[in-house]
Coordinates of N, CA and C in Angstrom, one line a residue:
Chain A
X450 N 36.0 23.3 -29.7 CA 34.8 22.4 -29.1 C 34.0 23.5 -28.1
X451 N 32.9 23.1 -27.8 CA 32.3 23.6 -27.3 C 32.4 23.0 -25.4
X452 N 32.3 23.8 -24.7 CA 32.2 23.5 -23.6 C 30.7 23.4 -22.6
X453 N 30.4 21.8 -22.3 CA 29.1 21.7 -21.6 C 29.3 21.2 -20.5
X454 N 28.9 21.6 -19.2 CA 29.6 21.4 -18.1 C 28.4 20.8 -17.1
X455 N 28.4 20.2 -16.4 CA 27.2 19.6 -15.3 C 28.4 18.9 -14.4
X456 N 27.1 19.5 -13.0 CA 27.4 19.8 -11.8 C 26.0 19.2 -10.9
X457 N 25.9 18.4 -10.0 CA 26.9 18.3 -9.9 C 27.9 17.2 -10.3
X458 N 29.2 16.3 -10.1 CA 29.3 15.1 -10.7 C 28.7 14.0 -10.6
X459 N 28.2 13.8 -9.2 CA 27.4 12.5 -8.4 C 26.5 12.7 -7.6
X460 N 25.5 12.1 -6.9 CA 24.8 12.7 -6.3 C 24.1 11.2 -5.7
X461 N 23.9 11.9 -4.1 CA 23.8 10.5 -3.2 C 22.0 11.0 -2.3
X462 N 20.7 10.3 -3.2 CA 19.9 10.8 -2.5 C 19.0 9.5 -1.6
X463 N 17.7 9.7 -0.6 CA 17.3 9.1 -0.2 C 15.7 8.8 -1.2
X464 N 15.2 7.7 -1.2 CA 14.3 7.5 -2.0 C 13.1 8.9 -1.0
X465 N 12.4 9.5 -2.5 CA 11.1 10.2 -1.9 C 11.9 11.7 -2.0
X466 N 13.2 11.9 -2.0 CA 14.1 13.0 -2.0 C 13.6 13.9 -3.2
X467 N 13.1 15.1 -3.6 CA 14.0 15.7 -4.9 C 15.1 16.0 -4.7
X468 N 15.3 16.2 -6.2 CA 16.2 16.9 -6.4 C 16.4 17.2 -7.9
X469 N 18.0 18.2 -8.2 CA 18.2 18.7 -9.4 C 19.8 18.8 -9.6
X470 N 19.9 19.2 -10.8 CA 21.3 19.1 -11.0 C 21.1 20.2 -12.8
X471 N 22.3 20.5 -12.7 CA 22.4 22.0 -13.6 C 23.5 21.2 -14.6
X472 N 23.3 21.6 -15.9 CA 23.6 21.8 -17.7 C 24.3 23.0 -17.8
X473 N 25.6 23.5 -18.0 CA 25.9 25.0 -18.6 C 26.4 25.1 -19.7
X474 N 26.1 25.3 -20.4 CA 26.8 25.4 -22.2 C 26.7 27.1 -22.5
X475 N 27.7 27.2 -23.5 CA 27.4 28.8 -24.1 C 26.3 29.1 -24.7
X476 N 26.6 30.5 -24.0 CA 24.8 30.3 -24.4 C 24.6 31.6 -25.8
X477 N 25.6 32.0 -26.3 CA 26.1 32.9 -28.1 C 25.9 31.9 -28.8
X478 N 24.6 31.9 -30.3 CA 24.3 31.4 -31.1 C 23.7 29.9 -30.7
X479 N 22.4 29.9 -29.8 CA 21.9 28.7 -28.9 C 21.1 28.5 -29.8
X480 N 21.0 26.5 -30.6 CA 19.7 26.0 -31.4 C 19.3 25.3 -30.5
X481 N 19.7 24.3 -29.8 CA 19.0 23.4 -28.6 C 20.1 22.8 -27.5
X482 N 19.4 21.8 -26.6 CA 19.8 21.4 -25.1 C 19.1 20.4 -25.2
X483 N 20.3 18.9 -25.1 CA 19.8 17.9 -25.0 C 19.3 16.9 -23.5
X484 N 19.0 17.1 -23.0 CA 18.5 16.0 -22.0 C 19.1 14.2 -22.3
X485 N 20.0 13.3 -21.5 CA 19.6 11.9 -22.0 C 19.7 11.0 -20.3
X486 N 19.3 10.5 -20.4 CA 19.0 9.6 -19.0 C 19.9 8.2 -19.7
X487 N 21.1 7.9 -18.4 CA 21.8 6.6 -19.0 C 21.9 5.5 -18.1
X488 N 20.8 4.5 -17.2 CA 21.2 3.4 -16.6 C 22.3 2.1 -17.2
X489 N 22.7 1.9 -15.6 CA 23.8 0.9 -16.0 C 23.0 -0.4 -16.7
X490 N 24.0 -0.7 -17.9 CA 24.2 -1.6 -18.9 C 22.8 -2.0 -19.7
X491 N 22.3 -0.1 -20.1 CA 21.4 0.0 -20.9 C 21.7 0.9 -22.2
X492 N 21.1 1.0 -23.1 CA 21.5 2.6 -23.5 C 20.7 3.7 -23.1
X493 N 21.9 5.4 -23.7 CA 21.5 6.5 -23.1 C 20.2 6.4 -24.0
X494 N 19.2 7.4 -23.3 CA 17.6 7.0 -23.6 C 17.6 8.5 -23.7
X495 N 17.2 9.5 -24.7 CA 16.7 10.6 -24.7 C 15.7 11.2 -23.6
X496 N 15.7 12.3 -23.1 CA 14.4 12.4 -22.3 C 14.0 13.6 -22.9
X497 N 14.5 14.8 -23.3 CA 14.3 15.9 -23.4 C 15.0 16.3 -24.7
X498 N 14.9 17.6 -26.0 CA 15.0 18.2 -26.7 C 14.5 20.0 -26.4
X499 N 15.5 20.5 -25.4 CA 14.8 22.1 -25.7 C 15.5 22.8 -26.5
X500 N 14.5 23.7 -26.9 CA 15.1 24.8 -28.3 C 14.2 25.9 -27.3
X501 N 13.7 26.5 -26.9 CA 13.0 27.7 -26.8 C 13.5 28.6 -25.3
X502 N 14.5 29.9 -25.0 CA 14.5 30.2 -23.6 C 13.4 30.4 -23.0
X503 N 12.6 29.8 -21.9 CA 12.3 29.7 -21.0 C 11.2 28.4 -20.7
X504 N 11.2 27.4 -22.0 CA 11.0 26.1 -21.8 C 11.5 25.6 -21.1
X505 N 9.5 24.8 -20.3 CA 9.7 23.8 -19.2 C 8.9 22.7 -20.1
X506 N 9.9 21.6 -20.0 CA 9.0 20.6 -20.1 C 9.5 19.4 -18.9
X507 N 8.2 18.6 -19.2 CA 8.1 17.5 -17.6 C 7.6 16.6 -18.4
X508 N 8.5 15.1 -17.9 CA 8.3 13.7 -18.7 C 8.0 12.7 -17.2
X509 N 6.4 13.1 -16.4 CA 6.2 11.5 -15.3 C 7.2 13.2 -14.1
X510 N 7.4 12.5 -13.2 CA 8.9 13.1 -12.4 C 9.8 13.9 -12.4
X511 N 9.8 13.7 -13.7 CA 11.4 14.1 -14.0 C 11.0 15.9 -15.1
X512 N 10.8 17.0 -14.7 CA 10.8 18.2 -15.7 C 12.2 18.9 -15.5
X513 N 12.1 19.6 -16.8 CA 13.7 20.3 -17.0 C 13.3 22.1 -17.8
X514 N 14.1 23.1 -17.1 CA 14.2 24.1 -17.5 C 14.9 24.8 -18.5
X515 N 15.2 25.4 -18.9 CA 16.2 26.3 -19.8 C 16.3 27.5 -20.3
X516 N 17.3 28.1 -19.7 CA 17.8 29.8 -19.9 C 18.7 30.0 -20.7
X517 N 17.9 30.4 -22.0 CA 19.8 30.4 -23.7 C 20.0 31.6 -22.7
X518 N 19.5 32.9 -22.5 CA 20.0 34.1 -22.0 C 21.2 33.9 -21.3
X519 N 21.9 33.3 -20.2 CA 22.7 33.1 -19.2 C 23.3 31.3 -19.1
X520 N 22.6 30.7 -20.0 CA 22.7 29.7 -20.0 C 23.6 28.4 -19.5
X521 N 21.9 27.9 -19.2 CA 22.1 26.7 -18.4 C 20.6 26.2 -18.6
X522 N 20.7 24.7 -18.1 CA 19.3 24.0 -18.0 C 19.4 23.4 -16.7
X523 N 18.3 23.5 -16.3 CA 18.2 22.8 -15.1 C 17.4 21.2 -14.9
X524 N 17.6 20.3 -14.9 CA 16.7 18.9 -14.3 C 16.7 18.5 -13.1
X525 N 15.0 18.3 -13.6 CA 14.4 18.4 -11.4 C 14.0 17.2 -12.0
X526 N 14.2 16.5 -10.4 CA 13.5 14.8 -10.1 C 12.7 14.9 -9.0
X527 N 11.4 14.8 -9.1 CA 10.5 14.5 -8.1 C 9.8 13.4 -7.2
X528 N 10.6 13.6 -6.1 CA 10.5 11.9 -5.4 C 11.3 11.3 -6.0
X529 N 12.0 11.0 -5.3 CA 13.2 10.0 -6.9 C 12.8 8.8 -6.1
X530 N 12.7 8.0 -7.2 CA 12.8 6.6 -6.7 C 14.4 6.0 -7.3
X531 N 14.5 5.0 -6.1 CA 15.5 3.4 -6.8 C 16.0 3.6 -8.6
X532 N 14.4 3.6 -9.3 CA 14.6 3.2 -10.9 C 14.9 4.5 -11.6
X533 N 15.1 5.4 -10.9 CA 15.4 6.8 -11.6 C 17.7 6.8 -11.2
X534 N 17.7 6.0 -10.6 CA 19.5 5.7 -10.6 C 20.2 5.8 -11.6
X535 N 20.6 6.4 -12.4 CA 21.2 6.9 -13.3 C 22.4 7.9 -14.0
X536 N 23.1 7.8 -14.9 CA 23.7 9.1 -15.7 C 22.8 9.5 -15.7
X537 N 22.8 11.1 -16.0 CA 22.3 12.3 -16.6 C 22.9 13.1 -17.6
X538 N 22.9 13.2 -18.6 CA 23.8 13.7 -19.6 C 22.9 15.2 -20.6
X539 N 23.7 16.1 -20.7 CA 23.6 16.8 -21.2 C 23.9 17.2 -22.4
X540 N 23.5 17.5 -23.7 CA 24.3 17.7 -24.9 C 23.7 18.5 -25.8
X541 N 24.9 19.4 -26.3 CA 24.9 20.8 -26.9 C 24.7 20.8 -28.3
X542 N 24.3 21.0 -29.5 CA 25.0 21.2 -30.9 C 26.6 21.7 -31.1
X543 N 27.5 21.5 -31.8 CA 27.9 21.8 -32.2 C 27.4 23.4 -33.0
X544 N 28.5 24.3 -33.0 CA 27.7 25.6 -33.7 C 28.3 25.0 -35.4
X545 N 26.9 25.4 -35.7 CA 26.6 24.9 -37.3 C 26.7 23.8 -37.6
X546 N 26.4 23.1 -37.0 CA 25.8 21.4 -37.1 C 25.2 21.1 -36.3
X547 N 23.7 21.6 -36.7 CA 22.7 21.0 -35.3 C 22.6 20.0 -34.8
X548 N 23.4 18.2 -35.7 CA 22.6 17.7 -35.1 C 23.9 17.1 -34.6
X549 N 25.2 17.0 -34.5 CA 26.1 16.7 -33.9 C 26.7 18.0 -32.7
X550 N 26.4 17.0 -31.6 CA 26.3 17.1 -30.3 C 27.4 16.5 -29.4
X551 N 27.7 17.5 -28.6 CA 29.2 17.8 -27.7 C 27.8 17.5 -26.3
X552 N 28.8 16.4 -25.2 CA 27.9 15.9 -24.2 C 29.0 16.2 -23.3
X553 N 28.2 16.8 -22.0 CA 28.5 16.9 -20.7 C 29.2 15.8 -20.2
X554 N 30.2 15.6 -19.4 CA 30.2 14.1 -18.3 C 29.6 13.6 -18.0
X555 N 28.5 14.3 -17.6 CA 27.2 13.8 -16.5 C 27.3 14.3 -15.2
X556 N 26.0 14.1 -15.1 CA 25.9 13.3 -13.2 C 25.1 12.5 -12.9
X557 N 25.7 11.8 -12.2 CA 25.8 10.2 -11.4 C 24.6 10.5 -10.4
X558 N 23.4 9.8 -10.4 CA 22.5 9.8 -9.3 C 22.3 8.6 -9.2
X559 N 22.3 8.4 -7.5 CA 22.5 7.0 -6.9 C 21.2 7.6 -5.7
X560 N 19.9 6.7 -5.7 CA 18.6 6.8 -5.1 C 18.7 5.4 -4.0
X561 N 18.9 5.9 -3.3 CA 18.2 4.4 -2.1 C 17.2 4.6 -1.1
X562 N 17.2 3.1 -0.8 CA 15.8 2.8 0.2 C 16.0 4.0 1.4
Chain B
X266 N 9.6 -3.7 -33.9 CA 10.3 -2.5 -33.6 C 11.2 -1.8 -33.7
X267 N 11.2 -0.5 -34.1 CA 12.8 0.1 -34.7 C 13.5 0.2 -33.4
X268 N 14.7 -0.1 -34.0 CA 15.9 0.8 -33.4 C 17.2 0.6 -33.9
X269 N 18.3 0.5 -32.8 CA 19.9 0.4 -33.5 C 20.7 -1.2 -32.9
X270 N 21.3 -1.5 -33.7 CA 22.0 -2.6 -33.2 C 23.0 -2.4 -33.4
X271 N 24.0 -2.7 -32.4 CA 25.5 -2.7 -32.3 C 25.7 -4.1 -31.8
X272 N 26.4 -4.5 -32.8 CA 27.7 -6.0 -32.4 C 29.2 -5.8 -32.7
X273 N 30.1 -6.5 -32.0 CA 29.2 -7.4 -31.1 C 29.8 -6.6 -29.9
X274 N 28.8 -7.5 -28.5 CA 28.9 -6.6 -27.6 C 30.3 -6.1 -26.6
X275 N 30.7 -7.1 -26.8 CA 32.6 -7.0 -26.4 C 32.8 -8.0 -27.7
X276 N 34.4 -7.3 -27.4 CA 35.5 -7.4 -28.6 C 36.9 -7.4 -27.9
X277 N 37.7 -8.3 -28.1 CA 38.9 -8.5 -28.4 C 39.8 -8.1 -29.0
X278 N 40.8 -7.6 -29.3 CA 41.8 -7.0 -30.0 C 43.1 -7.7 -29.7
X279 N 43.9 -8.2 -30.7 CA 45.2 -8.1 -30.3 C 46.0 -6.7 -31.2
X280 N 46.7 -6.1 -30.9 CA 47.9 -5.4 -31.3 C 48.2 -5.7 -32.5
X281 N 47.9 -4.8 -33.7 CA 48.2 -4.5 -34.6 C 47.3 -5.4 -35.5
X282 N 46.1 -5.6 -34.8 CA 44.7 -6.2 -35.7 C 43.9 -4.8 -36.1
X283 N 43.4 -5.3 -37.1 CA 42.1 -3.9 -37.7 C 40.6 -5.0 -36.9
X284 N 39.6 -4.1 -36.6 CA 38.8 -4.6 -36.3 C 37.5 -3.5 -36.2
X285 N 36.3 -4.6 -36.9 CA 35.3 -3.8 -37.3 C 33.9 -3.6 -36.3
X286 N 33.4 -2.8 -35.8 CA 32.5 -2.3 -35.1 C 31.1 -2.5 -36.2
X287 N 30.2 -2.9 -35.9 CA 28.8 -3.1 -36.6 C 27.7 -1.9 -35.5
X288 N 26.7 -1.4 -36.5 CA 25.9 -0.6 -36.3 C 24.9 -0.6 -37.8
X289 N 23.4 -1.3 -37.1 CA 22.7 -1.0 -37.7 C 21.4 -0.3 -37.2
X290 N 20.2 0.5 -37.8 CA 19.7 0.7 -37.6 C 17.8 1.4 -38.7
X291 N 16.7 0.5 -38.5 CA 15.9 1.1 -39.0 C 14.8 1.9 -38.5
X292 N 15.4 2.7 -38.3 CA 14.4 4.0 -37.8 C 14.1 4.7 -38.6
X293 N 15.3 4.5 -40.1 CA 15.0 5.5 -41.2 C 15.4 6.6 -40.6
X294 N 16.9 6.8 -40.2 CA 17.2 8.3 -39.9 C 18.4 8.3 -40.7
X295 N 18.4 9.8 -41.0 CA 19.1 10.2 -41.8 C 20.4 10.1 -41.8
X296 N 20.5 10.6 -40.2 CA 22.6 10.7 -39.3 C 22.6 9.4 -38.7
X297 N 23.9 9.3 -38.5 CA 24.5 8.5 -37.7 C 25.7 8.9 -37.4
X298 N 26.0 8.6 -36.1 CA 27.4 9.0 -35.0 C 28.0 7.4 -34.6
X299 N 29.0 7.9 -34.5 CA 29.4 6.9 -33.7 C 30.6 7.7 -32.4
X300 N 30.3 7.2 -30.8 CA 31.0 8.0 -29.8 C 31.8 7.0 -29.3
X301 N 32.6 7.4 -28.5 CA 33.9 7.4 -27.8 C 33.6 7.5 -26.3
X302 N 33.5 6.3 -25.5 CA 33.5 6.8 -23.7 C 34.5 6.2 -23.2
X303 N 35.0 6.9 -22.5 CA 36.9 6.5 -21.5 C 36.2 7.0 -20.0
X304 N 36.5 6.5 -19.5 CA 36.5 6.1 -18.0 C 36.6 8.0 -16.9
X305 N 35.6 8.5 -16.4 CA 35.6 9.8 -16.3 C 35.7 10.6 -17.4
X306 N 35.5 10.7 -18.5 CA 35.1 11.1 -20.4 C 33.9 11.4 -20.1
X307 N 32.9 13.0 -21.2 CA 32.3 12.7 -21.4 C 32.2 11.8 -22.3
X308 N 31.2 11.6 -23.3 CA 30.9 10.6 -25.0 C 31.7 12.0 -25.6
X309 N 32.9 11.1 -26.3 CA 33.5 12.0 -27.6 C 33.3 11.5 -29.4
X310 N 33.0 12.2 -30.5 CA 32.5 12.1 -31.0 C 34.2 11.8 -32.1
X311 N 33.9 10.0 -32.6 CA 34.7 10.1 -33.6 C 34.4 10.2 -35.4
X312 N 33.1 9.6 -35.4 CA 32.8 10.1 -37.0 C 31.3 10.0 -37.1
X313 N 30.7 11.0 -37.9 CA 29.5 11.2 -37.7 C 29.1 11.1 -39.4
X314 N 28.1 10.9 -39.6 CA 27.5 11.0 -41.7 C 26.1 11.1 -41.5
X315 N 25.6 12.6 -42.8 CA 24.0 12.7 -42.5 C 23.6 12.7 -43.5
X316 N 24.0 11.4 -44.7 CA 24.1 11.2 -45.7 C 24.6 9.5 -45.9
X317 N 24.3 9.2 -46.7 CA 24.6 8.1 -47.4 C 25.9 8.4 -48.3
X318 N 27.1 7.6 -48.3 CA 28.3 8.1 -48.9 C 29.0 9.6 -48.9
X319 N 28.6 9.8 -47.6 CA 29.3 10.9 -46.8 C 28.9 10.7 -45.6
X320 N 30.7 11.3 -45.0 CA 30.4 11.4 -43.5 C 31.7 12.8 -42.7
X321 N 32.1 12.6 -41.6 CA 32.8 13.9 -41.4 C 33.5 13.0 -39.9
X322 N 34.9 13.9 -39.7 CA 35.5 13.7 -38.7 C 34.7 14.3 -37.4
X323 N 35.0 13.5 -36.2 CA 34.4 14.1 -35.2 C 36.0 15.1 -34.5
X324 N 36.1 14.6 -33.3 CA 36.8 15.2 -32.9 C 38.3 14.3 -32.2
X325 N 37.8 13.0 -32.4 CA 39.1 12.5 -31.8 C 38.9 11.4 -33.6
X326 N 38.9 11.6 -34.6 CA 38.6 10.4 -35.9 C 40.1 9.7 -36.0
X327 N 41.2 10.2 -35.5 CA 42.5 9.0 -36.0 C 42.8 7.9 -35.2
X328 N 43.1 7.3 -36.6 CA 43.2 5.7 -36.1 C 41.7 4.7 -36.6
X329 N 40.6 5.9 -36.9 CA 39.4 5.2 -37.3 C 38.5 5.4 -38.3
X330 N 38.1 4.3 -39.0 CA 37.6 4.8 -40.2 C 35.7 3.9 -40.5
X331 N 35.3 4.9 -41.4 CA 34.1 4.6 -41.5 C 33.5 4.5 -43.3
X332 N 32.1 4.2 -43.2 CA 32.0 4.0 -44.3 C 30.3 4.0 -44.4
X333 N 29.2 4.9 -45.4 CA 28.3 4.5 -44.9 C 27.5 4.5 -46.8
X334 N 27.5 2.9 -47.3 CA 27.1 2.4 -48.5 C 25.6 2.5 -48.2
X335 N 25.3 2.3 -47.1 CA 23.3 1.8 -47.1 C 23.0 3.1 -46.2
X336 N 22.1 3.5 -45.9 CA 21.5 4.6 -44.8 C 21.1 3.5 -43.8
X337 N 20.9 2.5 -44.0 CA 20.6 1.8 -42.4 C 22.5 1.4 -42.1
X338 N 23.3 1.6 -42.1 CA 24.7 1.0 -41.7 C 25.7 2.2 -41.4
X339 N 26.6 2.4 -40.5 CA 27.7 2.8 -40.2 C 28.5 2.2 -39.7
X340 N 29.0 1.4 -40.2 CA 30.3 0.3 -39.5 C 31.4 1.1 -39.3
X341 N 31.9 0.9 -38.1 CA 33.2 1.7 -37.8 C 34.9 0.9 -37.5
X342 N 35.6 1.6 -38.1 CA 36.9 0.1 -38.2 C 37.8 0.9 -37.4
X343 N 38.5 0.2 -36.1 CA 39.6 0.7 -35.5 C 40.6 0.2 -36.0
X344 N 41.4 0.9 -36.7 CA 42.4 0.4 -36.9 C 44.0 0.3 -36.3
X345 N 44.8 -0.7 -36.7 CA 46.4 -0.8 -36.1 C 46.8 0.6 -35.5
X346 N 46.4 1.9 -36.2 CA 46.8 3.4 -35.6 C 46.5 4.2 -34.7
X347 N 45.5 3.1 -34.0 CA 44.5 4.1 -32.7 C 45.5 3.6 -31.7
X348 N 45.8 4.6 -31.1 CA 46.9 4.2 -30.2 C 46.4 3.5 -29.2
X349 N 45.5 3.9 -28.7 CA 44.4 3.5 -27.7 C 43.4 3.4 -28.0
X350 N 43.2 2.5 -28.3 CA 41.2 1.8 -28.6 C 40.9 1.2 -26.9
X351 N 40.8 0.7 -26.3 CA 40.4 0.0 -25.2 C 39.2 1.2 -24.9
X352 N 38.1 1.0 -25.0 CA 36.8 2.1 -24.8 C 35.8 1.0 -24.8
X353 N 35.0 2.2 -24.7 CA 33.4 1.7 -24.6 C 32.9 2.7 -26.0
X354 N 32.2 2.0 -27.0 CA 32.1 2.7 -27.8 C 30.2 2.4 -28.5
X355 N 29.9 3.9 -28.3 CA 28.3 3.8 -28.5 C 28.4 4.6 -30.1
X356 N 27.4 4.2 -31.0 CA 26.2 4.3 -31.8 C 25.3 5.0 -31.9
X357 N 25.1 6.0 -32.6 CA 23.8 6.7 -32.3 C 23.0 6.7 -33.8
X358 N 21.6 7.0 -33.7 CA 21.3 8.2 -34.9 C 20.3 9.0 -34.8
X359 N 20.2 10.2 -35.4 CA 18.6 10.6 -35.5 C 18.1 11.2 -36.6
X360 N 17.2 11.9 -37.0 CA 16.5 12.7 -37.9 C 17.5 13.8 -38.3
X361 N 17.0 14.6 -39.4 CA 17.9 16.1 -39.5 C 16.7 16.8 -39.4
X362 N 16.2 16.7 -39.7 CA 15.0 18.1 -40.1 C 13.7 18.5 -38.9
X363 N 13.8 17.9 -38.0 CA 12.8 18.6 -37.2 C 13.5 18.5 -35.6
X364 N 13.5 19.7 -35.4 CA 14.5 20.4 -34.4 C 14.4 19.8 -33.2
X365 N 12.3 19.8 -32.9 CA 12.2 19.6 -31.5 C 12.4 17.7 -31.3
X366 N 12.8 17.2 -32.5 CA 12.7 16.0 -32.0 C 13.4 15.2 -32.6
X367 N 14.9 15.6 -32.9 CA 16.0 15.1 -33.6 C 16.8 14.5 -32.3
X368 N 16.0 13.8 -31.1 CA 16.9 13.7 -30.2 C 17.9 12.5 -30.6
X369 N 18.8 11.9 -29.8 CA 19.4 10.6 -30.5 C 18.8 9.6 -29.8
X370 N 18.6 8.7 -31.2 CA 18.8 6.4 -30.2 C 20.1 6.2 -30.6
X371 N 20.3 5.6 -28.9 CA 21.5 5.0 -29.3 C 21.6 3.7 -29.1
X372 N 22.2 3.2 -29.7 CA 22.6 1.5 -29.2 C 23.2 1.0 -27.8
X373 N 23.0 0.0 -28.2 CA 23.8 -1.0 -26.9 C 25.2 -0.8 -26.7
X374 N 25.6 -0.7 -27.1 CA 27.4 -0.3 -27.1 C 28.1 -1.6 -27.2
X375 N 29.5 -1.0 -27.8 CA 30.5 -2.0 -27.7 C 31.9 -1.8 -27.1
X376 N 32.1 -2.8 -26.2 CA 33.6 -2.8 -25.3 C 34.5 -3.7 -26.0
X377 N 35.6 -2.6 -26.4 CA 36.4 -3.1 -27.2 C 37.8 -2.8 -26.3
X378 N 38.1 -4.4 -25.8 CA 40.1 -4.5 -25.1 C 40.7 -5.0 -26.3
X379 N 41.5 -3.9 -25.8 CA 43.1 -4.8 -26.7 C 44.1 -5.1 -25.6
X380 N 44.0 -7.2 -25.9 CA 45.1 -7.9 -25.4 C 46.6 -8.2 -25.9

């Protein structure tokens, strides 16, 4: 089993703060790196699938970067809002099976007014 | 609208019983997956299927069984051999052939409790 690690485990910020968290993954045989957002009582939702070293993707106030050589990805949220409160998961395909993902334990973000 | 439907949302099982969790998708996705979530742990893969009539064990397949008779459906049976079945179960699907767009679509989950 490949190890995907996320930090911090949880984060508490105030509305308007910008924040970021990290996903670390094995850098050998890289194929893709996924980010998901999981709000309480909802289904996890795909945010980004990142495939190229140096890639940067953006969706509204959320963006992600990828460094495949050193094995990490950052997720940034600019001007956090209460609706950004969720658990953010990253996932990495198991070697040899591109679609079969190993998930990290997530970063739980709480945004308060 | 296309999506994944899991049922039931809550399920209670008596010791020694088998129960089946339903997962249906209308996204025309080739691949389907079952994950389990326990408190403080990441999602763990139980079984996955990339094509009809074929499926593979994931990391924690013991005590579970699946079938994939139709592309749209991937039911999971939790058997009496599963020693600790109380958990939250998530079904997902994805396309296989587009590396930039094969993010998973998830169902809303089934919470199984042994009583």
